[in-house]
Short mmCIF file of C-alpha atoms and ligand atoms in Angstrom, two decimals:
data_model
loop_
_atom_site.label_atom_id
_atom_site.label_comp_id
_atom_site.label_asym_id
_atom_site.label_seq_id
_atom_site.Cartn_x
_atom_site.Cartn_y
_atom_site.Cartn_z
CA MET A 1 1.15 -29.18 -4.80
CA THR A 2 3.58 -28.27 -8.01
CA ALA A 3 1.63 -25.16 -8.66
CA ALA A 4 2.92 -23.68 -5.58
CA ARG A 5 6.41 -24.31 -6.19
CA PRO A 6 8.35 -20.82 -5.66
CA GLY A 7 10.35 -19.57 -8.53
CA GLY A 8 8.72 -22.12 -10.54
CA ARG A 9 8.06 -22.04 -14.53
CA SER A 10 5.15 -22.98 -16.26
CA GLY A 11 4.97 -25.47 -18.76
CA SER A 12 6.29 -23.64 -21.74
CA GLY A 13 9.29 -22.16 -20.04
CA GLY A 14 9.07 -18.62 -19.62
CA PRO A 15 8.90 -17.33 -16.17
CA THR A 16 5.50 -16.56 -14.93
CA LEU A 17 3.76 -14.03 -12.54
CA GLY A 18 3.62 -16.11 -9.59
CA GLY A 19 7.76 -17.39 -10.03
CA PHE A 20 8.84 -13.90 -10.70
CA THR A 21 7.15 -12.42 -7.83
CA ALA A 22 7.93 -15.15 -5.43
CA GLY A 23 11.60 -15.32 -6.15
CA GLN A 24 11.92 -11.35 -5.42
CA LEU A 25 9.77 -11.94 -2.08
CA ILE A 26 12.26 -14.67 -1.16
CA ARG A 27 14.92 -12.60 -1.75
CA LEU A 28 13.56 -9.52 0.11
CA CYS A 29 12.61 -11.99 3.13
CA ASP A 30 16.36 -12.34 3.31
CA VAL A 31 17.25 -8.69 3.41
CA VAL A 32 14.97 -8.53 6.46
CA GLY A 33 16.37 -11.45 8.21
CA LEU A 34 13.47 -13.79 7.62
CA GLU A 35 14.21 -17.49 7.97
CA PRO A 36 14.59 -19.37 4.46
CA ALA A 37 11.75 -21.71 5.84
CA ASP A 38 9.37 -18.61 6.59
CA ALA A 39 10.35 -17.01 3.30
CA GLU A 40 9.31 -20.35 1.60
CA ILE A 41 6.12 -20.18 3.57
CA TYR A 42 5.21 -16.66 2.43
CA ALA A 43 6.19 -17.51 -1.29
CA ARG A 44 3.54 -20.33 -1.50
CA VAL A 45 0.89 -18.00 0.38
CA LEU A 46 1.56 -15.45 -2.35
CA ILE A 47 1.73 -18.14 -5.24
CA GLU A 48 -1.80 -19.47 -3.53
CA ALA A 49 -3.60 -16.24 -3.47
CA LEU A 50 -2.97 -15.24 -6.70
CA GLY A 51 -4.77 -18.27 -8.26
CA PRO A 52 -4.58 -19.39 -11.93
CA SER A 53 -2.81 -15.99 -12.51
CA ALA A 54 0.50 -17.21 -10.70
CA LYS A 55 0.64 -19.72 -13.80
CA ARG A 56 0.60 -16.80 -16.12
CA GLN A 57 3.61 -16.03 -18.12
CA LEU A 58 5.13 -13.03 -17.93
CA ASP A 59 5.20 -12.35 -21.75
CA ARG A 60 1.67 -12.44 -21.66
CA PRO A 61 -0.03 -9.28 -20.74
CA PRO A 62 -1.23 -8.63 -17.32
CA PRO A 63 -3.95 -10.70 -15.82
CA SER A 64 -6.04 -7.57 -15.84
CA GLU A 65 -5.67 -3.82 -15.53
CA SER A 66 -4.70 -3.81 -12.15
CA LEU A 67 -4.66 -0.52 -10.39
CA LEU A 68 -2.36 -1.90 -7.81
CA SER A 69 0.70 -0.79 -9.54
CA ASP A 70 1.55 1.28 -12.49
CA ASP A 71 2.37 -1.60 -14.80
CA HIS A 72 -0.59 -3.80 -13.47
CA THR A 73 1.36 -6.41 -11.52
CA PRO A 74 -0.97 -7.54 -8.78
CA VAL A 75 1.68 -7.51 -6.33
CA GLU A 76 3.77 -4.73 -4.71
CA PHE A 77 6.30 -4.89 -1.43
CA SER A 78 6.88 -2.24 1.40
CA LEU A 79 9.11 -2.14 3.95
CA SER A 80 7.74 -0.38 7.08
CA PHE A 81 11.02 1.16 9.17
CA LEU A 82 11.08 2.16 12.81
CA PRO A 83 14.07 3.39 14.70
CA ASN A 84 16.53 0.79 15.74
CA ALA A 85 14.61 -1.88 14.14
CA VAL A 86 14.98 -4.17 11.16
CA PRO A 87 12.35 -3.28 8.86
CA THR A 88 9.03 -5.00 8.59
CA LEU A 89 8.44 -6.57 4.88
CA ARG A 90 5.20 -6.44 3.46
CA LEU A 91 3.01 -7.74 0.26
CA LEU A 92 0.27 -6.19 -1.17
CA LEU A 93 -1.81 -8.34 -3.54
CA GLU A 94 -4.86 -8.63 -5.58
CA PRO A 95 -6.52 -12.17 -5.39
CA GLY A 96 -9.17 -11.61 -7.94
CA CYS A 97 -6.64 -10.11 -10.54
CA GLY A 98 -7.61 -12.79 -12.93
CA ALA A 99 -11.20 -11.95 -12.86
CA ARG A 100 -13.51 -10.75 -15.57
CA GLY A 101 -14.40 -7.68 -13.44
CA PRO A 102 -15.15 -6.07 -9.84
CA THR A 103 -18.01 -8.33 -9.03
CA GLN A 104 -16.10 -11.65 -9.47
CA SER A 105 -12.81 -10.16 -8.68
CA GLY A 106 -14.40 -9.24 -5.11
CA ARG A 107 -15.84 -12.66 -4.73
CA THR A 108 -12.40 -14.28 -5.38
CA GLY A 109 -10.97 -11.67 -2.85
CA LEU A 110 -13.16 -12.86 -0.03
CA ARG A 111 -12.85 -16.55 -0.61
CA VAL A 112 -9.15 -16.16 -0.54
CA VAL A 113 -9.34 -14.01 2.35
CA ARG A 114 -11.71 -16.44 4.18
CA GLU A 115 -9.18 -19.19 3.42
CA MET A 116 -6.30 -17.34 5.00
CA ALA A 117 -8.67 -16.97 7.98
CA GLN A 118 -9.41 -20.49 8.48
CA ARG A 119 -5.79 -21.21 7.74
CA TRP A 120 -4.48 -18.94 10.47
CA ASN A 121 -7.60 -19.18 12.39
CA PHE A 122 -8.41 -15.56 12.68
CA PRO A 123 -12.40 -14.00 13.02
CA THR A 124 -13.72 -12.28 9.66
CA GLY A 125 -16.49 -10.68 11.82
CA GLN A 126 -15.80 -7.13 10.94
CA LEU A 127 -15.66 -7.99 7.19
CA ASP A 128 -18.65 -10.11 6.91
CA GLU A 129 -20.60 -7.20 8.62
CA LEU A 130 -19.40 -4.88 5.64
CA GLU A 131 -19.89 -7.29 2.68
CA ASP A 132 -23.15 -5.77 1.72
CA LEU A 133 -21.60 -2.27 1.27
CA PHE A 134 -18.53 -3.31 -0.59
CA PHE A 135 -19.29 -6.47 -2.50
CA PRO A 136 -23.18 -5.62 -3.82
CA SER A 137 -24.55 -8.10 -6.27
CA THR A 138 -23.08 -5.69 -9.52
CA ALA A 139 -20.07 -3.91 -7.95
CA GLU A 140 -18.10 -1.02 -9.88
CA GLY A 141 -14.52 -0.79 -10.10
CA PRO A 142 -11.94 -0.15 -10.45
CA PHE A 143 -11.05 -2.58 -7.84
CA ALA A 144 -12.87 -4.89 -5.39
CA LEU A 145 -10.45 -6.31 -2.58
CA TRP A 146 -6.56 -6.11 -1.94
CA CYS A 147 -5.28 -7.90 0.79
CA ALA A 148 -1.79 -6.99 2.44
CA LEU A 149 0.29 -9.50 4.69
CA GLU A 150 2.78 -8.12 6.97
CA LEU A 151 5.66 -11.02 7.11
CA ARG A 152 6.40 -11.86 10.65
CA PRO A 153 9.03 -14.34 11.65
CA GLY A 154 7.25 -17.80 12.15
CA GLY A 155 5.24 -18.11 8.82
CA VAL A 156 2.00 -16.71 9.80
CA PRO A 157 1.43 -12.86 8.36
CA ARG A 158 -0.68 -10.26 9.88
CA VAL A 159 -3.38 -9.65 7.28
CA LYS A 160 -5.36 -6.51 6.17
CA VAL A 161 -8.15 -5.96 3.62
CA TYR A 162 -8.49 -3.17 1.61
CA LEU A 163 -12.00 -2.54 0.15
CA ASN A 164 -13.74 -0.17 -2.57
CA PRO A 165 -15.76 2.63 -1.55
CA ALA A 166 -16.95 3.43 -4.62
CA ALA A 167 -17.93 -0.55 -5.11
CA SER A 168 -21.56 0.72 -4.83
CA GLY A 169 -21.05 4.03 -6.86
CA GLN A 170 -18.79 6.81 -6.86
CA GLU A 171 -21.35 9.16 -5.79
CA HIS A 172 -22.04 6.98 -2.71
CA SER A 173 -18.30 6.57 -1.44
CA ALA A 174 -18.30 9.03 0.97
CA GLY A 175 -21.95 7.22 2.39
CA THR A 176 -20.37 4.16 1.97
CA VAL A 177 -17.65 4.72 4.44
CA ARG A 178 -19.30 6.73 7.02
CA GLU A 179 -21.91 3.75 7.04
CA ALA A 180 -18.92 1.11 7.29
CA MET A 181 -17.33 3.07 10.32
CA ARG A 182 -21.00 3.31 11.98
CA ARG A 183 -21.32 -0.41 11.55
CA LEU A 184 -18.15 -0.81 13.25
CA GLY A 185 -18.74 1.45 16.17
CA HIS A 186 -17.17 4.02 15.39
CA GLN A 187 -20.10 6.75 14.93
CA ARG A 188 -18.61 9.69 15.56
CA ALA A 189 -15.36 8.97 13.24
CA PHE A 190 -16.40 10.34 9.94
CA ALA A 191 -17.27 13.83 11.28
CA THR A 192 -13.56 14.27 12.48
CA LEU A 193 -11.97 13.40 9.03
CA PRO A 194 -10.33 16.35 7.57
CA GLU A 195 -11.98 17.42 3.71
CA ALA A 196 -10.74 15.30 0.79
CA ASP A 197 -11.17 14.84 -2.75
CA GLY A 198 -11.93 11.32 -2.80
CA TYR A 199 -12.16 8.03 -0.48
CA PRO A 200 -10.03 5.79 -2.35
CA TYR A 201 -10.03 3.13 -0.06
CA PHE A 202 -11.38 1.82 3.42
CA ALA A 203 -9.08 -0.93 5.13
CA LEU A 204 -9.46 -3.68 8.36
CA ASP A 205 -6.73 -5.29 10.27
CA LEU A 206 -7.89 -8.89 10.61
CA GLY A 207 -6.40 -11.56 12.75
CA GLU A 208 -3.57 -11.17 15.36
CA TRP A 209 -3.22 -7.47 16.14
CA ASP A 210 -3.02 -5.88 19.20
CA THR A 211 -5.10 -2.90 18.38
CA PRO A 212 -6.73 -3.98 15.11
CA ARG A 213 -7.67 -0.76 13.02
CA ALA A 214 -10.33 0.64 10.74
CA LYS A 215 -8.73 2.90 8.24
CA VAL A 216 -10.34 5.35 6.31
CA TYR A 217 -8.16 6.51 3.10
CA LEU A 218 -8.56 10.17 1.73
CA ARG A 219 -7.22 11.71 -1.31
CA HIS A 220 -6.31 15.47 -1.60
CA ASN A 221 -5.41 16.98 -4.67
CA ASP A 222 -3.32 20.29 -4.94
CA LEU A 223 -2.02 19.76 -1.18
CA SER A 224 0.42 22.49 0.21
CA ALA A 225 2.73 21.67 2.78
CA ALA A 226 1.09 23.58 5.58
CA GLU A 227 -2.27 21.62 4.68
CA ALA A 228 -0.57 18.47 4.97
CA GLY A 229 0.96 19.31 8.00
CA ARG A 230 -2.62 19.91 9.70
CA LEU A 231 -4.13 16.70 8.00
CA PRO A 232 -3.94 14.42 11.14
CA ARG A 233 -6.74 14.91 13.16
CA MET A 234 -5.67 13.29 16.48
CA SER A 235 -5.94 14.14 19.90
CA PRO A 236 -3.05 14.35 21.12
CA GLY A 237 -1.89 14.93 17.65
CA PRO A 238 1.71 15.07 16.20
CA GLY A 239 3.13 18.41 15.65
CA SER A 240 2.45 19.94 12.05
CA ALA A 241 6.10 20.64 11.80
CA GLU A 242 6.78 16.88 11.54
CA THR A 243 4.33 16.04 8.83
CA GLU A 244 5.20 19.11 6.97
CA ALA A 245 8.78 18.50 6.92
CA PHE A 246 8.21 14.76 5.88
CA PHE A 247 6.05 16.18 3.21
CA ARG A 248 8.42 18.47 1.75
CA THR A 249 11.18 16.22 1.44
CA ALA A 250 9.71 13.58 0.12
CA ALA A 251 7.53 15.69 -2.46
CA GLY A 252 10.97 17.82 -3.37
CA LEU A 253 9.83 21.01 -2.12
CA ARG A 254 12.43 23.20 -0.53
CA ALA A 255 11.35 25.48 2.17
CA GLY A 256 11.54 29.00 1.11
CA ALA A 257 11.62 28.19 -2.77
CA GLY A 258 8.71 29.36 -3.48
CA LYS A 259 6.69 26.66 -4.47
CA ASP A 260 4.53 24.88 -1.61
CA THR A 261 2.04 22.63 -3.46
CA VAL A 262 2.54 19.51 -5.43
CA PRO A 263 0.81 19.24 -8.86
CA GLY A 264 -2.13 17.28 -9.24
CA GLY A 265 -2.00 13.88 -11.09
CA ARG A 266 -2.52 10.96 -8.35
CA GLY A 267 -2.70 13.46 -5.50
CA VAL A 268 -1.30 12.84 -2.08
CA GLN A 269 -3.30 10.47 0.23
CA SER A 270 -3.91 10.03 3.96
CA CYS A 271 -5.24 7.32 5.95
CA HIS A 272 -6.68 8.05 9.61
CA ALA A 273 -6.80 4.59 11.33
CA PHE A 274 -9.67 4.24 13.97
CA THR A 275 -8.81 1.85 17.02
CA GLU A 276 -11.17 2.88 19.69
CA THR A 277 -14.99 4.24 19.91
CA ALA A 278 -15.03 6.53 22.56
CA SER A 279 -13.19 9.67 21.46
CA GLY A 280 -14.25 9.49 18.36
CA LEU A 281 -11.06 10.53 16.95
CA ALA A 282 -8.23 8.66 14.82
CA SER A 283 -5.23 7.36 16.86
CA GLY A 284 -2.55 6.99 14.13
CA CYS A 285 -2.37 9.03 10.90
CA THR A 286 -0.32 8.14 7.64
CA LEU A 287 0.56 10.59 5.01
CA TYR A 288 1.34 8.73 1.31
CA VAL A 289 3.51 10.88 -1.25
CA PRO A 290 3.62 9.31 -4.55
CA VAL A 291 7.38 10.35 -4.74
CA ARG A 292 7.50 8.49 -8.08
CA ASP A 293 5.18 11.64 -9.53
CA TYR A 294 7.64 14.09 -8.74
CA VAL A 295 11.12 12.64 -9.30
CA ARG A 296 12.92 12.21 -13.11
CA HIS A 297 14.02 8.98 -12.13
CA ASP A 298 14.23 6.48 -9.02
CA GLY A 299 17.83 7.38 -8.05
CA GLU A 300 16.25 10.77 -7.10
CA ALA A 301 13.46 8.86 -5.38
CA LEU A 302 15.77 6.77 -3.23
CA ALA A 303 17.98 10.08 -2.39
CA ARG A 304 14.53 11.52 -0.69
CA ALA A 305 13.88 8.02 0.79
CA GLU A 306 17.13 7.99 2.32
CA ASP A 307 16.81 11.78 3.33
CA VAL A 308 13.66 10.89 5.45
CA LEU A 309 15.01 7.61 7.06
CA GLU A 310 18.03 9.40 8.01
CA ARG A 311 16.91 12.09 9.74
CA ARG A 312 15.16 9.70 11.74
CA GLY A 313 18.23 7.80 12.79
CA MET A 314 16.80 4.86 10.60
CA ASP A 315 19.45 2.37 8.43
CA THR A 316 19.05 2.84 5.01
CA ALA A 317 21.05 -0.30 4.08
CA PRO A 318 18.07 -2.31 3.95
CA LEU A 319 16.09 -0.15 1.29
CA LEU A 320 19.14 -0.46 -0.84
CA ARG A 321 19.48 -3.98 -0.64
CA SER A 322 15.86 -4.31 -1.37
CA LEU A 323 15.59 -2.44 -4.53
CA GLU A 324 18.51 -5.01 -5.57
CA ALA A 325 16.33 -7.73 -4.37
CA VAL A 326 13.55 -6.94 -6.83
CA THR A 327 15.43 -5.47 -10.15
CA SER A 328 18.62 -5.45 -11.74
CA ARG A 329 18.03 -2.22 -13.39
CA LEU A 330 19.31 0.91 -11.79
CA PRO A 331 17.63 3.13 -9.78
CA GLN A 332 18.54 6.14 -12.46
CA ASP A 333 17.27 3.87 -15.30
CA GLY A 334 13.61 4.23 -14.50
CA VAL A 335 11.07 5.86 -12.36
CA GLY A 336 8.26 3.91 -10.19
CA LEU A 337 10.32 1.22 -8.39
CA ILE A 338 9.83 3.23 -4.83
CA ALA A 339 6.05 4.13 -5.65
CA TYR A 340 5.26 5.77 -2.26
CA LEU A 341 6.85 7.18 0.66
CA ALA A 342 4.75 7.37 4.05
CA LEU A 343 5.05 8.76 6.99
CA THR A 344 2.78 7.10 10.05
CA GLN A 345 2.05 9.04 13.33
CA GLN A 346 0.32 6.99 16.04
CA HIS A 347 -0.73 7.16 19.86
CA GLY A 348 2.60 5.80 22.15
CA ARG A 349 4.69 4.85 19.34
CA PRO A 350 7.30 6.39 17.28
CA PRO A 351 6.64 7.37 14.06
CA ARG A 352 6.91 4.97 11.22
CA VAL A 353 8.52 5.48 7.63
CA THR A 354 7.45 3.04 4.85
CA THR A 355 8.33 2.64 1.33
CA TYR A 356 6.59 1.01 -1.51
CA ILE A 357 8.40 -1.00 -3.86
CA SER A 358 7.11 -1.89 -7.24
CA SER A 359 7.65 -5.61 -8.55
CA GLU A 360 7.72 -3.97 -12.30
CA ALA A 361 7.12 -7.87 -13.30
CA TYR A 362 5.51 -6.35 -16.66
CA ALA A 363 7.37 -2.86 -17.24
CA ALA A 364 9.49 -0.25 -15.67
CA ARG A 365 8.64 3.27 -16.75
CA PRO A 366 11.78 5.17 -18.24
CA PRO A 367 13.25 8.17 -16.68
CA VAL A 368 11.80 11.60 -17.20
CA THR A 369 14.31 13.52 -19.74
CA LEU A 370 12.83 16.88 -18.79
CA PRO A 371 15.10 19.48 -17.13
CA HIS A 372 14.43 19.56 -13.18
CA HIS A 373 12.30 22.40 -13.12
CA GLN A 374 9.98 21.41 -15.76
CA VAL A 375 9.12 18.06 -14.13
CA GLU A 376 6.15 19.23 -12.50
CA MET A 377 4.57 19.86 -16.14
CA VAL A 378 4.59 16.57 -17.20
CA HIS A 379 1.31 15.31 -15.32
N1 LIG B 401 -0.97 1.75 -7.51
C1 LIG B 401 -2.48 2.83 -6.76
C2 LIG B 401 -1.77 4.10 -6.20
O1 LIG B 401 -0.57 4.29 -6.45
C3 LIG B 401 -2.60 1.79 -5.20
C4 LIG B 401 -1.48 1.66 -3.93
C5 LIG B 401 -0.64 0.92 -4.23
C6 LIG B 401 -1.17 2.47 -3.04
N2 LIG B 401 0.21 0.82 -2.93
C7 LIG B 401 -0.38 2.27 -2.56
C8 LIG B 401 -2.06 3.73 -2.79
C9 LIG B 401 0.42 2.69 -0.97
C10 LIG B 401 -1.48 4.58 -1.48
C11 LIG B 401 -0.33 3.99 -0.88
O2 LIG B 401 -2.64 4.71 -5.97
#
């Protein structure tokens, strides 16, 4: 199939969205030690999942105003680090990015996920169970379905889907999340969640996971470091000091420096992951800090990421190499390449650090030129 040739160019010569992002992916696969044959498979999977948008030339505007990344590239990469291990490469994408609106986008997304399920032979029962909630006959934006692939050796990824709790109306987001959890057998889960300023995503693990998770994402505006430390609602929970320290480092808040809260803007997000229904409590919690909102340029974001990784004895070299795999620009020459830093605490597993890496297929944001003490005021 010629359309799926990784790195391929469209008829009229310029780089295409599919070719460009597949090239980045192939280089990233090399960074994390995936075999070239697996890299080829995953590059094709990416191109096929993007559908007709893959062939779109990059000198045209993005296929839609995708919320998935700042420049509307419908693809984002991430590296997930554990101590003493090569990081795992993951790929987030919006299969319905070329659709005219959220209803159509959702249909395309569902079709692509179901094709993946057939190909890799995993059930979609949990997703089917929630279809009416997240894919109403007229869906509201700002997105309908994203799909994340964890790229394992062997060419068969682990699959996750991200759904929009506001699909049936922003005012119904909380109710939609509560009902989704109830249908999946997590009747008591919703009541255990911390207070939130919004419910941006609901996610499901599909396919071959040891313990598939249903995940609820919450938005927290104007969060203080102490509040961040208290967010995880797990039993036994992680100590608040570790979460708080991560938050401070990622957000650039120095302990004792007076300022303890990050400015509004996009806000910090948390995700509670539920794997068993007995206790009602989450078995994992992730804190996502949009580091790009709190730095002048990616050199600073990189330093924070390195700090977070080094404190846990994790190797920073793959992160540096992966930035070079996606772009030739220097970190100081823009901001947004490192989109988020995240810390995941899970029962029975060591904490995991994830760095989200933008494709910047369409644009890179210029660095902020204000003096550092004013950075907070630009949002
Ligand atoms: N770009 C969106 C945002 O910044 C969605 C998104 C992409 C996101 N990757 C993410 C959200 C990682 C949380 C964590 O919100």
